[in-house]
């Protein structure tokens, strides 16, 4: 269902993008059209001495053509300074977009994409430019396209970071948080896209794997991003609990997400990597490497209906060993993260920005069950969360149905009109799909894309 949805949407995206030359006259350089993947592209390499730079410092930049040219006055890839989950210095990339008609003072959306892969060549900056031969394209591009069009339409600057960092640390929440937060700093540090930062406001947005990164960034803002003016966050289909226990029972369908997560966490934490490698049968080692070289759905095909737990010498018992438990614990959103495991910054696990969370109670991919308890626990600790739920939607459909609510929420935060003094819960979606209000909330290009995707999927 999910694969088909995004594959069919590809044609829709092409159709929604005008062929006229974009308004990008101010660029001196001609945009790069490289189809060289990040692992072979020197642009992604850290320059010497990068360790001395401040987080978010931009080392390199190049203009790129993207499928969003019709709604952007410019788009650049930048390479910026960030921090590894284990505390070391690192660089990662982001694609930064300037809208045709920027709102003043500037409004910035950091869009965390559902990269959902532990392979470096599946990261989102590579996907987002014309001529990219990324294997992730069919899946990832479609899911971010609606948001990029919507954000640009509203006159917002949009930053889409490779938040998994240089090691493709998928589901490593600490790494994702640093990648997202430094992605915002990179935008603030890059005048070619954002000429003046005075009185800027920023928001964070993402769905599914992108919601995971957004939620982790949200809870790390008070420490790792304390100087940043982030006024709200909106995310849905959020994985609030990622534990290895699930691996024992998973096969088929979404197994690539679990396998990718285990490999992504191992990419972030050498101790876990070492532990896992010693636990695997040769077929497990092969599958481990596959997750590092294949994008999400490709990995799904590779895994087929193989039993993931049969890759391990100790079977399900593997996940009861102390190293496994240590990192499994790190998969719980809202739990404090201390200095021993995250030396660069800690978190008490509480979000302190007004936040919209949305999740269908019948989500078929990311479990709904742990979400209400997470929200309740946050609210008890003083978080301000608007939690919207509705029955009857799949994971993919819910992303579409809540689009207008998400943008209305973020816009009222930008406008300073958000009334969320304490937590609120709501059943149902406020702005219904296809109404004039829905289209107005996201703009015509995003709406065209949704319409074609729905036609293709039905
Ligand atoms: C980039 O791709 C979009 C659609 O995918 C297309 O409309 C646009 O013309 C392309 N830009 C260039 C310069 O090739
Ligand atoms: C895409 O996948 C194919 C098949 O696994 C692989 O040979 C190719 O190198 C991949 N391309 C990129 C850009 O990752
Ligand atoms: C992996 O190898 C082990 C040991 O040879 C075997 O028991 C298991 O069934 C294999 N798993 C898969 C999915 O092929």
Coordinates of C-alpha atoms and ligand atoms in Angstrom, one line a residue:
X1 CA 0.0 0.0 0.0
X2 CA 2.7 2.4 1.1
X3 CA 5.0 1.5 -1.7
X4 CA 2.3 1.7 -4.3
X5 CA 1.1 5.1 -3.0
X6 CA 4.4 6.7 -3.4
X7 CA 5.3 5.0 -6.6
X8 CA 2.1 6.2 -8.3
X9 CA 2.6 9.7 -6.9
X10 CA 5.8 10.1 -8.9
X11 CA 3.9 10.9 -12.1
X12 CA 1.8 13.3 -10.1
X13 CA 4.8 15.2 -8.9
X14 CA 6.2 15.7 -12.4
X15 CA 2.8 16.9 -13.6
X16 CA 2.5 19.4 -10.8
X17 CA 5.7 21.1 -11.7
X18 CA 5.6 23.7 -14.4
X19 CA 8.3 23.4 -17.1
X20 CA 8.9 27.2 -17.3
X21 CA 12.3 28.4 -16.2
X22 CA 12.3 29.3 -12.5
X23 CA 12.9 32.8 -11.2
X24 CA 16.5 32.4 -10.2
X25 CA 18.2 35.2 -12.1
X26 CA 20.2 36.4 -9.2
X27 CA 22.5 33.4 -9.1
X28 CA 25.9 33.8 -10.5
X29 CA 26.7 30.1 -10.4
X30 CA 24.8 27.6 -12.5
X31 CA 23.2 25.0 -10.3
X32 CA 24.9 21.6 -9.9
X33 CA 23.1 18.7 -11.5
X34 CA 25.3 16.0 -10.0
X35 CA 24.2 12.5 -10.0
X36 CA 27.1 11.4 -7.9
X37 CA 25.9 9.8 -4.6
X38 CA 27.1 11.4 -1.3
X39 CA 29.4 8.5 -0.5
X40 CA 31.4 9.4 -3.7
X41 CA 30.8 13.1 -3.8
X42 CA 33.6 15.3 -2.2
X43 CA 31.1 18.0 -1.4
X44 CA 30.0 15.9 1.6
X45 CA 33.5 15.5 2.9
X46 CA 34.5 17.5 6.0
X47 CA 37.1 20.2 5.3
X48 CA 40.2 20.2 7.4
X49 CA 39.9 21.9 10.7
X50 CA 36.1 21.5 10.8
X51 CA 36.2 20.5 14.5
X52 CA 36.9 24.1 15.4
X53 CA 33.8 25.5 13.9
X54 CA 30.6 26.3 15.8
X55 CA 27.6 24.1 15.3
X56 CA 25.6 25.1 12.2
X57 CA 28.7 26.8 10.6
X58 CA 28.4 26.5 6.8
X59 CA 31.5 25.2 5.2
X60 CA 30.4 24.6 1.6
X61 CA 27.4 25.6 -0.5
X62 CA 26.2 25.0 -4.1
X63 CA 23.0 26.0 -5.8
X64 CA 20.9 23.1 -7.0
X65 CA 17.9 22.7 -9.3
X66 CA 15.0 20.9 -7.7
X67 CA 11.5 19.8 -8.5
X68 CA 10.3 22.8 -6.5
X69 CA 11.8 25.5 -8.7
X70 CA 8.4 26.8 -9.6
X71 CA 7.8 27.9 -5.9
X72 CA 11.4 28.7 -4.9
X73 CA 13.5 31.8 -5.7
X74 CA 16.6 29.8 -4.9
X75 CA 17.8 26.4 -3.5
X76 CA 21.2 25.5 -2.2
X77 CA 22.8 22.5 -0.7
X78 CA 25.0 23.4 2.2
X79 CA 27.5 21.4 4.3
X80 CA 27.4 22.4 8.0
X81 CA 28.9 21.6 11.3
X82 CA 27.0 19.3 13.7
X83 CA 27.7 16.9 16.5
X84 CA 27.8 13.1 16.6
X85 CA 25.4 11.3 19.0
X86 CA 28.5 10.1 20.8
X87 CA 29.8 13.7 21.2
X88 CA 32.4 14.0 18.5
X89 CA 32.4 16.7 15.8
X90 CA 30.9 16.0 12.4
X91 CA 29.4 17.6 9.3
X92 CA 26.2 16.9 7.5
X93 CA 24.2 18.5 4.6
X94 CA 20.9 20.2 4.1
X95 CA 18.9 21.6 1.2
X96 CA 17.8 25.2 1.9
X97 CA 14.9 26.9 -0.1
X98 CA 14.0 30.5 -0.3
X99 CA 10.3 31.3 -1.1
X100 CA 9.3 33.5 -4.1
X101 CA 7.7 36.0 -1.7
X102 CA 9.2 35.8 1.7
X103 CA 7.2 36.9 4.7
X104 CA 8.9 39.5 6.8
X105 CA 10.3 39.1 9.4
X106 CA 11.4 35.7 8.2
X107 CA 9.7 32.5 9.0
X108 CA 11.6 29.3 8.8
X109 CA 10.4 25.7 8.7
X110 CA 12.8 22.9 9.4
X111 CA 11.3 19.9 7.6
X112 CA 12.5 16.6 8.9
X113 CA 12.0 14.1 6.1
X114 CA 11.1 10.4 6.6
X115 CA 14.5 9.2 5.4
X116 CA 14.0 5.8 7.0
X117 CA 17.3 4.4 5.9
X118 CA 20.7 3.5 7.4
X119 CA 22.4 4.0 4.0
X120 CA 24.2 7.3 3.4
X121 CA 23.2 7.4 -0.3
X122 CA 19.6 7.4 0.6
X123 CA 19.8 10.7 2.5
X124 CA 17.4 13.5 1.5
X125 CA 19.7 16.2 0.1
X126 CA 20.7 13.7 -2.6
X127 CA 17.0 12.9 -3.4
X128 CA 16.0 16.6 -3.6
X129 CA 17.9 17.7 -6.6
X130 CA 17.2 17.2 -10.3
X131 CA 19.2 14.5 -11.9
X132 CA 19.8 12.6 -8.7
X133 CA 19.7 8.9 -9.2
X134 CA 18.9 8.1 -5.6
X135 CA 17.2 4.8 -5.0
X136 CA 15.1 6.5 -2.4
X137 CA 13.4 8.8 -4.9
X138 CA 10.1 7.0 -5.4
X139 CA 9.4 6.9 -1.7
X140 CA 11.0 9.9 0.0
X141 CA 10.6 12.7 -2.6
X142 CA 6.8 12.3 -2.7
X143 CA 6.4 12.5 1.0
X144 CA 8.3 15.7 1.4
X145 CA 7.1 17.4 -1.8
X146 CA 3.7 18.4 -0.4
X147 CA 5.5 20.0 2.6
X148 CA 8.1 21.9 0.6
X149 CA 5.4 23.3 -1.8
X150 CA 3.2 24.2 1.2
X151 CA 6.0 25.9 3.2
X152 CA 7.2 27.9 0.2
X153 CA 3.7 28.9 -0.8
X154 CA 3.3 30.4 2.7
X155 CA 6.4 32.5 2.2
X156 CA 8.5 30.5 4.6
X157 CA 12.1 29.5 4.2
X158 CA 12.4 25.8 4.2
X159 CA 15.4 23.7 5.4
X160 CA 15.5 20.0 4.8
X161 CA 18.5 18.5 6.7
X162 CA 20.2 15.1 6.3
X163 CA 19.5 14.9 10.0
X164 CA 20.8 11.3 10.3
X165 CA 24.3 12.9 10.1
X166 CA 27.3 11.6 8.2
X167 CA 26.8 8.0 9.3
X168 CA 23.1 7.6 8.4
X169 CA 22.1 7.1 12.0
X170 CA 18.5 6.3 11.3
X171 CA 16.4 6.2 14.5
X172 CA 19.3 7.4 16.6
X173 CA 17.2 10.2 18.3
X174 CA 20.1 12.1 19.7
X175 CA 21.8 12.3 16.3
X176 CA 18.6 13.3 14.6
X177 CA 18.0 16.0 17.2
X178 CA 21.4 17.5 16.6
X179 CA 21.0 17.3 12.8
X180 CA 17.7 19.1 12.8
X181 CA 18.8 21.8 15.3
X182 CA 22.0 22.5 13.4
X183 CA 20.1 22.5 10.2
X184 CA 18.2 25.5 11.5
X185 CA 21.5 27.2 12.5
X186 CA 22.8 26.5 9.0
X187 CA 19.8 28.4 7.5
X188 CA 20.5 31.3 9.9
X189 CA 24.2 31.3 8.8
X190 CA 23.5 31.3 5.1
X191 CA 22.7 34.8 3.7
X192 CA 22.4 33.6 0.0
X193 CA 19.1 32.0 1.0
X194 CA 18.2 34.0 4.1
X195 CA 19.6 37.5 3.8
X196 CA 18.5 38.9 7.1
X197 CA 17.7 36.9 10.2
X198 CA 16.4 39.8 12.3
X199 CA 13.3 38.8 14.3
X200 CA 13.1 35.4 12.6
X201 CA 10.8 32.7 13.9
X202 CA 11.2 29.0 13.2
X203 CA 9.1 25.8 13.4
X204 CA 9.8 22.1 13.2
X205 CA 7.7 19.8 11.1
X206 CA 7.8 16.1 10.1
X207 CA 5.8 12.9 9.7
X208 CA 6.7 9.3 10.5
X209 CA 10.5 8.9 10.5
X210 CA 10.5 12.7 10.1
X211 CA 8.3 13.0 13.2
X212 CA 10.8 10.9 15.1
X213 CA 13.6 13.4 14.3
X214 CA 11.3 16.4 15.0
X215 CA 10.2 15.1 18.4
X216 CA 13.8 14.4 19.4
X217 CA 14.8 17.8 18.3
X218 CA 11.9 19.3 20.2
X219 CA 13.0 17.8 23.5
X220 CA 16.7 18.7 22.9
X221 CA 15.9 22.4 22.1
X222 CA 16.2 23.7 25.6
X223 CA 19.7 22.4 25.9
X224 CA 21.3 21.9 22.5
X225 CA 19.4 24.7 20.8
X226 CA 18.6 27.1 23.6
X227 CA 19.4 30.3 21.7
X228 CA 17.1 29.4 18.8
X229 CA 13.7 31.1 18.4
X230 CA 11.6 28.0 17.7
X231 CA 8.0 28.9 18.3
X232 CA 6.2 25.6 17.6
X233 CA 6.4 22.1 16.3
X234 CA 3.9 19.8 14.5
X235 CA 4.4 16.2 13.8
X236 CA 2.4 13.1 13.2
X237 CA 2.6 9.3 13.0
X238 CA 5.3 9.6 15.6
X239 CA 7.3 6.5 16.7
X240 CA 7.4 7.3 20.4
X241 CA 8.7 3.9 21.4
X242 CA 11.4 2.0 19.4
X243 CA 12.6 -1.1 21.1
X244 CA 14.4 -4.2 19.8
X245 CA 11.7 -6.5 21.2
X246 CA 9.7 -5.9 18.1
X247 CA 12.4 -7.5 16.0
X248 CA 11.6 -10.9 17.4
X249 CA 8.1 -10.8 15.9
X250 CA 8.7 -8.9 12.7
X251 CA 8.8 -10.3 9.3
X252 CA 7.6 -9.2 5.9
X253 CA 5.9 -5.7 5.3
X254 CA 7.5 -3.1 7.5
X255 CA 10.5 -5.2 8.5
X256 CA 12.9 -2.9 6.7
X257 CA 12.0 -0.2 9.1
X258 CA 13.0 -2.3 12.1
X259 CA 16.1 -3.7 10.5
X260 CA 17.1 -0.2 9.2
X261 CA 16.6 1.1 12.8
X262 CA 18.9 -1.5 14.3
X263 CA 21.5 -0.8 11.7
X264 CA 21.0 3.0 12.0
X265 CA 21.5 2.9 15.8
X266 CA 24.6 0.8 15.2
X267 CA 25.8 3.4 12.8
X268 CA 25.5 5.9 15.6
X269 CA 26.9 3.8 18.5
X270 CA 30.1 1.8 17.9
X271 CA 29.5 -0.2 21.1
X272 CA 26.2 -1.4 19.8
X273 CA 27.7 -2.1 16.4
X274 CA 30.4 -4.3 18.0
X275 CA 27.8 -6.1 20.1
X276 CA 25.4 -6.8 17.2
X277 CA 28.2 -8.0 14.8
X278 CA 29.2 -10.6 17.3
X279 CA 25.7 -11.9 17.6
X280 CA 25.0 -12.3 13.9
X281 CA 25.1 -15.5 11.8
X282 CA 26.7 -14.9 8.3
X283 CA 23.3 -14.3 6.8
X284 CA 22.7 -11.6 9.4
X285 CA 26.0 -10.0 8.6
X286 CA 25.0 -9.9 5.0
X287 CA 21.6 -8.4 5.9
X288 CA 23.4 -5.8 8.1
X289 CA 25.5 -4.7 5.1
X290 CA 22.4 -4.6 2.9
X291 CA 20.8 -2.1 5.2
X292 CA 23.9 0.1 4.7
X293 CA 23.7 0.0 0.9
X294 CA 20.0 -0.2 0.1
X295 CA 17.3 2.4 0.5
X296 CA 14.1 1.7 2.5
X297 CA 11.8 -0.2 0.1
X298 CA 14.8 -1.8 -1.7
X299 CA 15.8 -3.2 1.7
X300 CA 12.2 -4.4 2.1
X301 CA 12.5 -6.4 -1.1
X302 CA 15.8 -7.8 0.0
X303 CA 14.4 -8.9 3.4
X304 CA 11.2 -10.3 1.9
X305 CA 9.6 -12.4 4.6
X306 CA 12.8 -13.5 6.3
X307 CA 12.6 -13.9 10.0
X308 CA 14.9 -11.2 11.4
X309 CA 15.4 -12.9 14.7
X310 CA 16.8 -16.0 12.9
X311 CA 19.8 -13.8 11.9
X312 CA 21.0 -13.9 15.5
X313 CA 23.0 -16.7 17.1
X314 CA 21.1 -16.2 20.4
X315 CA 17.7 -15.6 18.7
X316 CA 15.3 -13.4 20.7
X317 CA 17.6 -13.7 23.8
X318 CA 20.0 -11.3 22.1
X319 CA 17.8 -8.4 23.1
X320 CA 17.9 -9.3 26.8
X321 CA 21.7 -8.7 27.0
X322 CA 22.7 -5.5 28.7
X323 CA 24.2 -3.7 25.7
X324 CA 20.9 -4.3 23.8
X325 CA 18.9 -3.1 26.7
X326 CA 21.0 0.0 27.1
X327 CA 20.3 1.1 23.5
X328 CA 16.8 -0.1 23.5
X329 CA 16.1 2.2 26.4
X330 CA 17.4 5.1 24.3
X331 CA 14.6 4.4 21.9
X332 CA 11.9 5.8 24.3
X333 CA 10.9 9.4 23.5
X334 CA 10.4 11.4 26.7
X335 CA 12.9 9.5 28.8
X336 CA 15.8 11.6 30.2
X337 CA 19.0 11.2 28.3
X338 CA 22.1 11.7 30.5
X339 CA 25.6 12.8 29.9
X340 CA 27.1 9.3 30.1
X341 CA 25.3 8.3 26.9
X342 CA 25.1 11.8 25.3
X343 CA 28.1 13.9 26.2
X344 CA 27.3 16.8 23.9
X345 CA 23.9 17.6 25.4
X346 CA 21.4 16.1 27.8
X347 CA 17.6 16.2 27.9
X348 CA 15.0 15.8 30.6
X349 CA 12.7 14.5 27.9
X350 CA 10.1 17.2 28.2
X351 CA 9.1 19.3 25.2
X352 CA 8.8 23.0 25.9
X353 CA 7.5 24.4 22.7
X354 CA 3.8 24.4 21.8
X355 CA 3.3 21.2 19.8
X356 CA 0.7 19.6 17.6
X357 CA 0.8 15.8 17.5
X358 CA -1.6 13.8 15.3
X359 CA -1.9 10.1 14.9
X360 CA -4.7 7.8 13.6
X361 CA -5.8 5.3 16.1
X362 CA -5.8 2.7 13.3
X363 CA -2.3 3.5 12.0
X364 CA -1.0 0.4 10.3
X365 CA 2.7 1.1 10.4
X366 CA 3.6 3.2 13.4
X367 CA 1.8 1.9 16.6
X368 CA -0.7 4.2 18.1
X369 CA -0.9 2.4 21.4
X370 CA 2.0 4.1 23.2
X371 CA 1.2 7.6 22.0
X372 CA -1.6 8.6 24.3
X373 CA 0.5 7.6 27.4
X374 CA 3.4 9.5 26.1
X375 CA 1.3 12.6 25.6
X376 CA -0.3 12.3 29.0
X377 CA 3.1 11.9 30.7
X378 CA 4.4 15.0 28.9
X379 CA 1.3 17.0 29.8
X380 CA 1.7 16.1 33.5
X381 CA 5.2 17.5 33.3
X382 CA 4.1 20.8 31.9
X383 CA 4.3 20.3 28.1
X384 CA 1.7 22.1 25.9
X385 CA 0.6 19.6 23.3
X386 CA -2.5 19.6 21.1
X387 CA -3.1 15.9 20.5
X388 CA -5.4 15.1 17.6
X389 CA -6.5 11.6 16.7
X390 CA -9.0 10.0 14.4
X391 CA -9.9 6.4 13.7
X392 CA -10.1 4.7 10.3
X393 CA -7.0 6.1 8.6
X394 CA -3.8 4.3 7.5
X395 CA -0.4 5.8 8.2
X396 CA -0.1 7.2 4.7
X397 CA -3.6 8.6 4.5
X398 CA -3.3 10.3 7.9
X399 CA -0.3 12.2 6.7
X400 CA -2.4 13.8 3.9
X401 CA -5.6 14.3 6.0
X402 CA -3.8 16.3 8.7
X403 CA -1.8 18.5 6.3
X404 CA -4.0 21.6 6.7
X405 CA -4.3 21.3 10.5
X406 CA -0.5 21.1 10.7
X407 CA 0.0 24.2 8.6
X408 CA -2.8 26.2 10.3
X409 CA -1.2 25.3 13.7
X410 CA 2.3 26.4 12.6
X411 CA 1.0 29.5 11.0
X412 CA -0.9 30.6 14.1
X413 CA 2.3 30.1 16.0
X414 CA 4.2 32.3 13.6
X415 CA 1.3 34.9 13.9
X416 CA 1.6 34.8 17.7
X417 CA -2.0 33.7 17.8
X418 CA -1.6 30.2 19.1
X419 CA -3.8 29.6 22.2
X420 CA -2.4 26.6 23.9
X421 CA -1.9 27.3 27.6
X422 CA -2.2 23.7 28.5
X423 CA -2.6 20.3 26.7
X424 CA -5.7 19.7 24.6
X425 CA -7.1 16.6 23.0
X426 CA -9.3 16.4 20.0
X427 CA -10.9 13.6 18.1
X428 CA -11.3 14.2 14.4
X429 CA -9.6 16.6 11.9
X430 CA -10.4 20.3 12.0
X431 CA -9.9 21.3 8.4
X432 CA -11.4 18.7 6.2
X433 CA -9.6 17.5 3.0
X434 CA -10.6 19.3 -0.1
X435 CA -12.5 22.2 1.5
X436 CA -11.5 25.8 0.4
X437 CA -10.0 26.2 3.9
X438 CA -7.8 23.1 3.3
X439 CA -6.6 24.4 0.0
X440 CA -6.0 27.9 1.4
X441 CA -3.9 26.4 4.2
X442 CA -1.4 24.7 2.0
X443 CA -1.6 26.4 -1.4
X444 CA -2.5 25.2 -4.9
X445 CA 0.7 23.3 -5.8
X446 CA 0.6 21.2 -2.7
X447 CA -3.1 20.6 -3.2
X448 CA -2.6 19.6 -6.9
X449 CA 0.0 17.1 -5.7
X450 CA -2.4 15.6 -3.0
X451 CA -5.2 15.3 -5.6
X452 CA -3.1 13.5 -8.1
X453 CA -1.7 11.2 -5.4
X454 CA -5.2 10.4 -4.2
X455 CA -6.4 9.7 -7.8
X456 CA -3.5 7.4 -8.4
X457 CA -4.0 5.6 -5.1
X458 CA -7.7 5.0 -5.5
Ligands
LIG1 C1 14.0 20.3 -12.4 O1 13.0 19.3 -12.4 C2 11.7 19.8 -12.5 C3 10.6 18.7 -12.4 O2 11.1 17.5 -11.9 C4 11.6 20.5 -13.9 O3 10.3 21.1 -14.0 C5 12.6 21.6 -13.9 O4 12.6 22.2 -15.2 C6 14.0 21.0 -13.7 N1 15.0 22.1 -13.7 C7 16.0 22.0 -14.5 C8 16.9 23.2 -14.6 O5 16.3 21.0 -15.1
LIG2 C1 20.9 1.9 -6.3 O1 20.7 0.5 -6.1 C2 21.5 -0.3 -7.0 C3 21.1 -1.8 -6.8 O2 21.3 -2.2 -5.5 C4 23.0 0.0 -6.8 O3 23.8 -0.8 -7.7 C5 23.2 1.4 -7.0 O4 24.6 1.7 -6.7 C6 22.3 2.3 -6.1 N1 22.5 3.7 -6.5 C7 22.7 4.6 -5.6 C8 22.9 6.0 -6.1 O5 22.7 4.4 -4.4
LIG3 C1 20.3 -17.6 8.9 O1 21.2 -18.6 9.2 C2 20.9 -19.4 10.3 C3 22.1 -20.3 10.7 O2 22.5 -21.0 9.5 C4 19.6 -20.2 10.0 O3 19.2 -21.0 11.1 C5 18.5 -19.2 9.7 O4 17.3 -19.8 9.4 C6 18.9 -18.2 8.6 N1 17.9 -17.2 8.5 C7 17.4 -16.8 7.3 C8 16.4 -15.8 7.3 O5 17.8 -17.3 6.3

